[in-house]
Amino acid sequence: ISSNSFETNEHFHATSTQQRSTTIINSYNDQISNSNFSSTIQNWLRDSIKLQSNNRSSTFYDKPWSKSSRPSILNSLQRDIQKYNGSNDLKNTIEAAKKMLKNGVLDYHNHADHIASTLIICANCYLKANHYVLAIQYASEALQYNKTDTDAVICRARAFENEKFLIFSYADYARIPSTDFSYTLAQRACEKLAIELNKTEGETWREKLPKDNNDDERYLTYIKTKDDFSTKNQYDWYRERGNQLYLDACFILAIRCYTYCIELKPDVASLYSNRAACYLKVFEPQKTIDDCDKALEIDPDNARALYRKACAYKMSRNNQLYEITLKNLIKLQPNNQTVLAEYYTSRHEQIPRKMRRLRTNPINTTTSKSVPSVSSSSDMGNSKSPIIIEENNLSYEELEQIRTQKITSSSINTSYLFGQQLNSLKLNDIKSQCSLVLRLPTKGLFKIANSASSKLVEVIINACRIMVDAEKRYQQVHKSSILQFSYIKFCFNILIELTTLPRIESALLMIGQDYRASLDDLLSYFSSISSILHDVNKLDRLRK
């Protein structure tokens, strides 16, 4: 057989494969165009098809999205949302729903319906509370995942109507299809609005109706009008709006705002890093990596960008580049315990003893909210700001004063009294936090704390971090001293008691990311001294 025959067969095989690939791409593009996703997500899906065809031929035939059931790890949190929503507890419903959206488990490629329904719960709660701006915001975000969701459309239409944006309200009501059970309601609303618009806008008001259903742009048009938007300060406006949208778990709207910022100032590293954080939240690892690379081109020492890039490689299951990126980050921040823990865990190794320590203060005690991954508006330009927050601790001597005082102070002997004292705590008052925790029983905590709450867990974590760190520092200076009281042992016992409380799994899902990281540090530390502590395995219930 001549070599020309082999060449002909290879050419035929390559041509046939290319034709099949083109057919599949065209088929998927048609499916994407016919999907209920917004144009933004549709473009992301098309990009993923191109990425598969160019770089990952082995997975090229994977459909870029599917419908999967909610991850079981979120079942407890979902029950809380349903319970609070059923009892019309708007505040706790919104808090639990936001925790669901920020959990880092929901991937829109698989869970778009669940993301949309959770956003709609937030929107409807804000509508009931007469917070129409936020109702419009969350409904607009929900429509990014399902542009035909009538619950989101009607919620937003009602909010627009209450905000006196009658043309936008009419446009939303008019979107309801005749096959939907809400169609009659929507038509009545349209008739009512048409009468009012004829009076206020004249007979030509229909010419002002939006020409498309670009929901993110409609939201921005509304909020710009609401905020008296000016092109003179548009960069700051988009940046601050993007930061707030990120904190509100409206990641697609935040991406749109950061994109406008980048168009205005393409040389600001923190903008790419912040947009990368949003892409990471919506499970777009390649876009995260691309933005992190742009940030690192501008600022090679941008720790946030480097860490997010590592997370994106982990999301892509590229373990080799994940480890390499973490190693580069360790060179920048050799004492960052979160990064050290991730790096050595990925290598199935323990952190070297000389590198172990509790973080100085991973919790921002100056605010009641956990520190966001995205820079706040005050430090947007400071892309080199460390991931670890500045120190805010107590000394061993200060803790002894608190412990001595608590002996003579009133004891906590009822769940009502305990609940009152816990709710009155301010998160920037670390002495009061430690005082409360030191008065907790190391046996029978469930008698005064009927069930775990996110605030109780966060207070205990923060107090334990302060106490353990204080004793470690004291021991380093006074190596031969015999301690009157071991805060390390006390904290170990309190954390074991914490595992006995009902609803602890749900409470752990609702704590801030930095409290979660601090708890992981404590658990790692107690595991490292398991030879002098008994029953360390009882703390496993607190692990992720």
XYZ file of C-alpha atoms in Angstrom:
544
model
C 0.000 0.000 0.000
C 1.432 3.375 -0.987
C 2.053 6.186 1.475
C -0.371 8.316 -0.549
C -3.191 5.981 0.519
C -2.366 6.538 4.209
C -2.226 10.301 3.678
C -5.575 10.220 1.885
C -7.179 8.196 4.710
C -5.737 10.511 7.382
C -6.951 13.562 5.489
C -10.410 12.000 5.114
C -10.514 11.134 8.845
C -9.435 14.663 9.846
C -11.984 16.234 7.511
C -14.727 13.938 8.798
C -13.855 14.734 12.428
C -13.847 18.456 11.715
C -17.236 18.224 10.011
C -18.663 16.308 12.996
C -17.216 18.903 15.363
C -18.721 21.743 13.341
C -22.098 19.996 13.344
C -21.990 19.541 17.127
C -20.922 23.160 17.676
C -23.777 24.390 15.498
C -26.208 22.116 17.323
C -25.084 23.382 20.740
C -25.174 26.991 19.543
C -28.785 26.461 18.491
C -29.600 24.957 21.898
C -27.902 27.875 23.643
C -29.807 30.430 21.558
C -33.089 28.674 22.362
C -32.332 28.411 26.090
C -33.864 30.612 28.790
C -30.499 32.058 29.788
C -29.810 35.764 29.325
C -27.582 36.901 26.469
C -24.693 37.268 28.944
C -24.796 33.630 30.029
C -25.455 32.465 26.470
C -22.214 34.142 25.408
C -20.370 32.427 28.261
C -21.704 29.054 27.134
C -20.617 29.700 23.545
C -17.159 30.579 24.836
C -17.039 27.295 26.759
C -17.900 25.395 23.555
C -15.003 27.102 21.775
C -12.708 26.302 24.700
C -13.682 22.641 24.599
C -13.130 22.395 20.853
C -9.751 24.157 21.012
C -8.196 22.844 24.212
C -10.095 19.858 25.565
C -11.064 17.588 22.709
C -11.616 14.679 25.071
C -14.543 16.504 26.679
C -15.697 18.277 23.553
C -18.931 16.325 23.361
C -19.966 17.380 26.884
C -23.089 19.523 26.887
C -22.165 22.892 28.417
C -25.075 22.864 30.866
C -27.610 20.515 32.391
C -30.198 20.350 35.164
C -29.068 18.718 38.386
C -30.682 18.412 41.785
C -29.626 20.724 44.574
C -26.422 19.546 46.341
C -27.371 17.635 49.493
C -24.999 19.763 51.581
C -27.497 22.617 51.144
C -30.569 20.697 52.312
C -30.393 22.046 55.856
C -30.067 25.619 54.624
C -32.958 25.086 52.199
C -35.148 23.884 55.072
C -34.311 27.070 56.969
C -35.284 29.216 53.983
C -38.605 27.382 53.687
C -39.259 27.638 57.429
C -38.526 31.373 57.639
C -40.361 32.116 54.413
C -43.382 30.119 55.548
C -43.582 32.095 58.801
C -43.148 35.405 56.918
C -39.840 36.076 58.710
C -38.478 38.284 55.933
C -35.157 39.201 57.555
C -34.047 35.639 58.278
C -35.382 34.395 54.945
C -33.214 36.928 53.111
C -30.184 36.154 55.268
C -30.494 32.407 54.693
C -31.116 32.890 50.956
C -28.007 35.055 50.610
C -25.974 32.411 52.418
C -27.283 29.916 49.884
C -26.207 32.126 46.981
C -22.744 32.753 48.456
C -21.994 29.168 49.477
C -19.685 28.441 46.537
C -21.434 25.163 45.645
C -24.157 26.236 43.212
C -22.884 26.099 39.629
C -25.180 27.763 37.102
C -24.205 25.119 34.530
C -26.073 22.603 36.717
C -28.214 24.537 39.193
C -29.540 27.571 37.292
C -33.150 26.884 38.318
C -32.249 26.691 41.999
C -30.159 29.882 41.823
C -33.032 31.708 40.106
C -35.627 30.506 42.623
C -33.430 31.598 45.553
C -32.954 35.042 44.008
C -36.721 35.312 43.489
C -37.282 34.516 47.171
C -35.035 37.482 48.032
C -36.848 39.693 45.522
C -40.300 38.827 46.867
C -39.181 39.359 50.474
C -37.883 42.809 49.613
C -41.115 43.533 47.735
C -43.149 42.627 50.835
C -40.864 44.835 52.935
C -41.398 47.737 50.491
C -37.691 47.778 49.558
C -38.459 48.134 45.868
C -34.914 48.968 44.745
C -33.611 45.646 46.074
C -36.667 43.784 44.789
C -35.874 45.057 41.283
C -32.196 44.197 41.741
C -32.761 40.571 42.775
C -35.497 39.998 40.200
C -33.174 41.343 37.482
C -30.412 39.003 38.642
C -32.843 36.060 38.630
C -33.821 36.865 35.039
C -30.186 36.374 34.020
C -30.596 32.671 34.820
C -34.130 32.359 33.414
C -35.349 35.267 31.300
C -38.856 33.762 31.047
C -39.463 33.227 34.774
C -42.873 34.822 35.311
C -42.445 35.046 39.103
C -39.364 37.229 38.634
C -41.003 39.300 35.892
C -44.173 39.970 37.914
C -42.196 40.755 41.074
C -40.126 43.297 39.174
C -43.191 44.732 37.410
C -44.861 45.370 40.768
C -41.714 46.971 42.169
C -41.356 49.184 39.092
C -45.002 50.197 39.486
C -44.444 51.196 43.112
C -41.348 53.128 42.071
C -43.469 54.979 39.471
C -41.417 53.578 36.582
C -44.659 52.801 34.799
C -43.242 52.183 31.320
C -40.836 49.550 32.689
C -43.668 48.054 34.733
C -45.928 47.849 31.671
C -43.119 46.274 29.616
C -42.634 43.541 32.224
C -46.340 42.745 32.571
C -46.601 42.580 28.769
C -43.944 39.825 28.728
C -46.206 37.305 30.444
C -47.259 34.727 27.801
C -50.909 33.868 27.257
C -50.223 30.268 28.310
C -49.163 31.317 31.818
C -51.679 31.204 34.679
C -50.668 34.792 35.599
C -51.604 36.098 32.147
C -55.023 37.443 33.212
C -53.484 39.295 36.159
C -50.804 40.760 33.892
C -53.349 41.920 31.306
C -55.416 43.694 33.944
C -52.272 45.422 35.196
C -51.411 46.477 31.636
C -54.888 47.955 31.130
C -54.611 49.915 34.372
C -51.108 51.167 33.542
C -52.117 52.119 29.994
C -54.799 54.466 31.344
C -52.312 56.121 33.693
C -49.593 56.352 31.032
C -51.996 58.004 28.608
C -52.524 60.701 31.226
C -48.895 61.200 32.258
C -46.913 60.436 29.083
C -49.380 61.189 26.301
C -50.599 58.902 23.549
C -47.062 58.282 22.228
C -45.877 56.510 25.388
C -45.732 53.125 23.636
C -42.855 54.441 21.531
C -40.816 54.663 24.742
C -41.233 50.966 25.585
C -37.956 48.973 25.654
C -37.227 47.326 22.317
C -35.707 44.197 23.870
C -35.654 42.187 27.095
C -32.106 43.087 28.122
C -32.812 42.836 31.848
C -29.397 43.834 33.185
C -29.358 47.024 31.109
C -32.930 47.793 32.169
C -31.879 47.480 35.810
C -28.903 49.806 35.251
C -31.081 52.333 33.424
C -33.497 52.318 36.356
C -30.855 52.595 39.081
C -28.972 55.335 37.211
C -32.155 57.383 37.040
C -32.792 56.678 40.710
C -29.260 57.759 41.703
C -29.082 60.844 39.443
C -26.217 59.215 37.536
C -23.678 61.581 35.957
C -20.943 60.783 33.444
C -18.589 62.949 35.517
C -18.435 60.359 38.301
C -19.414 57.254 36.337
C -16.238 55.312 37.191
C -16.794 55.659 40.951
C -20.505 54.950 40.501
C -19.944 51.702 38.591
C -17.188 50.619 40.989
C -19.234 51.199 44.140
C -22.318 49.654 42.561
C -20.282 46.603 41.529
C -18.901 46.205 45.058
C -22.387 46.338 46.571
C -23.830 43.936 44.010
C -21.060 41.463 44.815
C -21.852 41.683 48.535
C -25.529 41.138 47.685
C -24.646 37.956 45.715
C -25.861 39.508 42.443
C -22.725 38.442 40.638
C -23.815 38.845 37.006
C -24.964 42.414 37.561
C -21.694 43.069 39.410
C -19.727 41.738 36.431
C -21.546 44.182 34.171
C -20.581 47.106 36.444
C -16.926 46.054 36.698
C -16.821 45.658 32.914
C -17.927 49.270 32.500
C -15.225 50.302 35.003
C -12.580 48.448 32.992
C -13.709 50.172 29.804
C -13.179 53.512 31.558
C -9.892 52.637 33.311
C -8.305 49.531 31.759
C -5.058 49.826 33.763
C -6.471 49.309 37.287
C -5.478 45.834 38.505
C -8.087 45.623 41.269
C -10.916 45.921 38.726
C -9.822 42.735 36.967
C -9.286 41.036 40.327
C -12.755 42.020 41.524
C -14.408 40.873 38.309
C -12.448 37.628 38.610
C -13.989 37.115 42.062
C -17.438 37.397 40.467
C -16.547 34.959 37.686
C -15.314 32.539 40.333
C -18.661 32.761 42.140
C -20.566 31.879 38.958
C -18.245 28.961 38.101
C -16.477 30.497 35.106
C -12.888 29.411 35.879
C -11.336 30.312 32.521
C -12.707 33.848 32.648
C -11.411 34.078 36.226
C -7.934 33.042 35.085
C -7.997 35.493 32.177
C -8.912 38.409 34.450
C -6.352 37.393 37.081
C -3.658 37.269 34.397
C -4.579 40.807 33.343
C -4.425 41.977 36.963
C -1.025 40.318 37.431
C 0.308 41.915 34.256
C -0.437 45.297 35.804
C 0.560 44.338 39.361
C 2.677 41.146 39.637
C 2.360 41.196 43.458
C -1.437 41.246 43.510
C -2.136 38.577 46.128
C -5.895 38.593 45.616
C -5.546 37.920 41.898
C -3.018 35.148 42.502
C -5.247 33.432 45.061
C -8.327 33.644 42.844
C -6.331 32.263 39.955
C -5.361 29.292 42.128
C -9.020 28.750 43.060
C -9.951 28.809 39.375
C -7.358 26.142 38.571
C -8.769 24.036 41.406
C -12.279 24.526 39.991
C -10.958 23.392 36.590
C -9.400 20.327 38.273
C -5.962 21.411 37.070
C -4.171 20.321 40.237
C -0.677 20.918 38.913
C -1.254 24.602 38.099
C -3.281 24.937 41.315
C -0.255 23.895 43.385
C 2.162 26.024 41.358
C -0.006 29.127 41.784
C -0.380 28.556 45.532
C 3.380 28.131 45.794
C 3.882 31.483 44.070
C 1.417 33.048 46.496
C 3.299 31.607 49.479
C 6.395 33.445 48.247
C 4.402 36.678 48.535
C 2.714 35.801 51.839
C 4.767 33.116 53.628
C 2.693 33.429 56.836
C -0.743 33.167 55.249
C -2.209 30.158 57.043
C -5.137 29.764 54.653
C -2.823 29.460 51.670
C -0.366 27.218 53.539
C -3.206 24.909 54.566
C -4.533 24.699 51.005
C -1.098 24.106 49.509
C -0.040 21.325 51.866
C -3.495 19.734 51.822
C -3.307 19.539 48.030
C 0.016 17.721 48.440
C -1.449 15.452 51.161
C 1.126 16.774 53.618
C 0.992 18.527 56.983
C 2.101 22.140 57.333
C 5.694 22.119 58.661
C 5.629 22.809 62.402
C 7.775 25.939 62.106
C 5.206 27.446 59.720
C 2.156 26.729 61.870
C 0.411 29.513 63.733
C -3.068 30.876 64.139
C -3.762 33.837 61.896
C -3.491 37.125 63.759
C -7.080 38.100 63.081
C -8.934 36.788 60.045
C -12.123 38.392 61.292
C -12.841 42.071 60.850
C -14.189 43.022 64.249
C -14.983 46.547 63.151
C -18.071 45.538 61.249
C -20.952 43.172 61.718
C -20.440 41.657 58.289
C -17.729 39.276 57.234
C -14.979 40.821 55.155
C -15.884 40.494 51.466
C -13.542 38.888 49.010
C -13.840 41.953 46.812
C -12.005 45.063 47.928
C -14.215 47.671 49.492
C -14.489 51.012 47.811
C -11.906 52.430 50.186
C -9.166 50.021 49.157
C -10.002 49.376 45.519
C -6.757 50.979 44.450
C -4.704 49.035 46.946
C -4.412 45.710 45.205
C -1.485 44.728 47.423
C -3.554 44.704 50.598
C -3.005 41.362 52.357
C -5.632 38.695 52.707
C -5.017 38.580 56.478
C -6.544 41.422 58.488
C -4.480 43.445 60.942
C -4.095 42.161 64.492
C -6.828 42.748 67.045
C -6.214 40.493 70.025
C -6.132 40.367 73.817
C -3.201 39.377 76.008
C -3.217 36.476 78.455
C -3.210 38.982 81.339
C -6.249 40.783 79.925
C -8.076 37.487 79.599
C -7.252 36.639 83.216
C -8.836 39.923 84.321
C -11.966 39.076 82.334
C -12.049 35.525 83.718
C -11.649 36.764 87.315
C -14.416 39.310 86.859
C -16.767 36.748 85.369
C -16.521 34.626 88.529
C -18.253 37.389 90.525
C -20.624 38.409 87.716
C -24.068 36.965 87.201
C -24.130 33.477 85.764
C -26.024 32.483 82.650
C -28.574 29.998 83.905
C -31.506 30.399 81.522
C -31.822 30.268 77.763
C -33.783 33.552 77.820
C -31.010 35.421 79.670
C -28.376 33.899 77.420
C -30.288 34.882 74.281
C -30.616 38.466 75.513
C -26.895 38.768 76.231
C -25.902 37.162 72.928
C -28.156 39.445 70.892
C -26.852 42.547 72.681
C -23.216 41.742 71.836
C -21.423 44.072 69.457
C -18.977 42.358 67.123
C -16.324 45.034 67.702
C -16.370 44.426 71.476
C -14.020 41.478 71.767
C -13.790 41.730 75.570
C -17.542 41.260 75.925
C -17.403 38.330 73.518
C -14.681 36.621 75.551
C -16.530 37.385 78.786
C -19.709 35.753 77.499
C -17.913 32.676 76.180
C -15.932 32.251 79.425
C -19.233 32.084 81.312
C -20.529 29.255 79.137
C -20.609 25.775 80.678
C -18.150 23.232 79.307
C -20.788 20.584 79.969
C -24.444 20.924 79.037
C -24.274 23.946 76.731
C -27.524 22.779 75.117
C -29.398 23.619 78.347
C -28.962 27.374 77.832
C -28.474 27.449 74.049
C -31.455 25.544 72.708
C -29.981 25.417 69.202
C -27.013 26.768 67.285
C -27.250 30.092 65.475
C -24.789 31.741 63.123
C -24.126 34.548 65.631
C -23.452 32.128 68.493
C -21.032 30.138 66.342
C -19.237 33.280 65.129
C -18.873 34.662 68.674
C -17.472 31.368 69.976
C -15.043 31.074 67.039
C -13.763 34.619 67.484
C -13.393 34.294 71.268
C -11.616 30.936 70.953
C -9.238 32.351 68.367
C -8.357 35.231 70.706
C -7.907 32.949 73.740
C -5.816 30.294 72.011
C -3.600 32.892 70.392
C -3.122 34.711 73.729
C -2.038 31.549 75.538
C 0.362 30.584 72.760
C 2.017 34.009 72.855
C 2.233 33.876 76.651
C 3.858 30.432 76.577
C 6.464 31.621 74.092
C 7.554 34.398 76.473
C 7.124 32.516 79.783
C 8.257 29.034 78.827
C 8.769 27.750 82.380
C 5.632 29.266 83.904
C 2.760 27.113 85.109
C -0.515 28.514 83.849
C -3.311 29.130 86.326
C -5.859 28.460 83.612
C -5.559 26.856 80.177
C -7.572 28.755 77.592
C -6.554 26.216 74.960
C -8.149 23.390 76.938
C -11.217 25.525 77.691
C -11.724 26.399 74.019
C -11.316 22.770 73.023
C -14.090 21.776 75.457
C -16.375 24.618 74.319
C -15.997 23.597 70.679
C -16.865 20.005 71.598
C -19.981 21.331 73.359
C -20.806 23.301 70.236
C -21.014 20.039 68.266
C -23.831 18.844 70.561
C -26.201 21.694 69.685
C -29.145 21.069 67.348
C -28.956 22.735 63.899
C -25.174 23.150 64.114
C -24.741 22.107 60.463
C -27.176 24.797 59.328
C -25.484 27.449 61.488
C -22.057 26.543 60.097
C -23.351 27.069 56.560
C -24.484 30.573 57.490
C -21.268 31.893 59.084
C -19.014 34.266 57.156
C -16.113 32.985 55.073
C -13.506 34.442 57.424
C -15.089 32.832 60.486
C -15.048 29.559 58.557
C -11.341 30.009 57.833
C -10.631 30.844 61.478
C -12.528 27.757 62.649
C -10.505 25.620 60.232
C -7.323 27.077 61.749
C -8.486 26.152 65.243
C -9.396 22.622 64.171
C -6.008 22.180 62.490
C -4.255 23.413 65.617
C -6.147 21.050 67.917
C -5.376 18.169 65.550
C -1.676 19.051 65.736
C -1.723 18.683 69.559
C -3.985 15.624 69.640
C -1.379 13.792 71.725
C -2.245 15.967 74.742
C -5.972 16.264 74.066
C -8.537 13.489 74.155
C -11.379 12.933 71.696
C -10.169 15.394 69.036
C -12.247 13.401 66.556
C -15.390 14.777 68.242
C -14.656 18.069 66.488
C -15.166 16.445 63.080
C -18.766 17.651 63.043
C -17.429 21.223 62.762
C -15.340 20.471 59.707
C -16.536 21.208 56.176
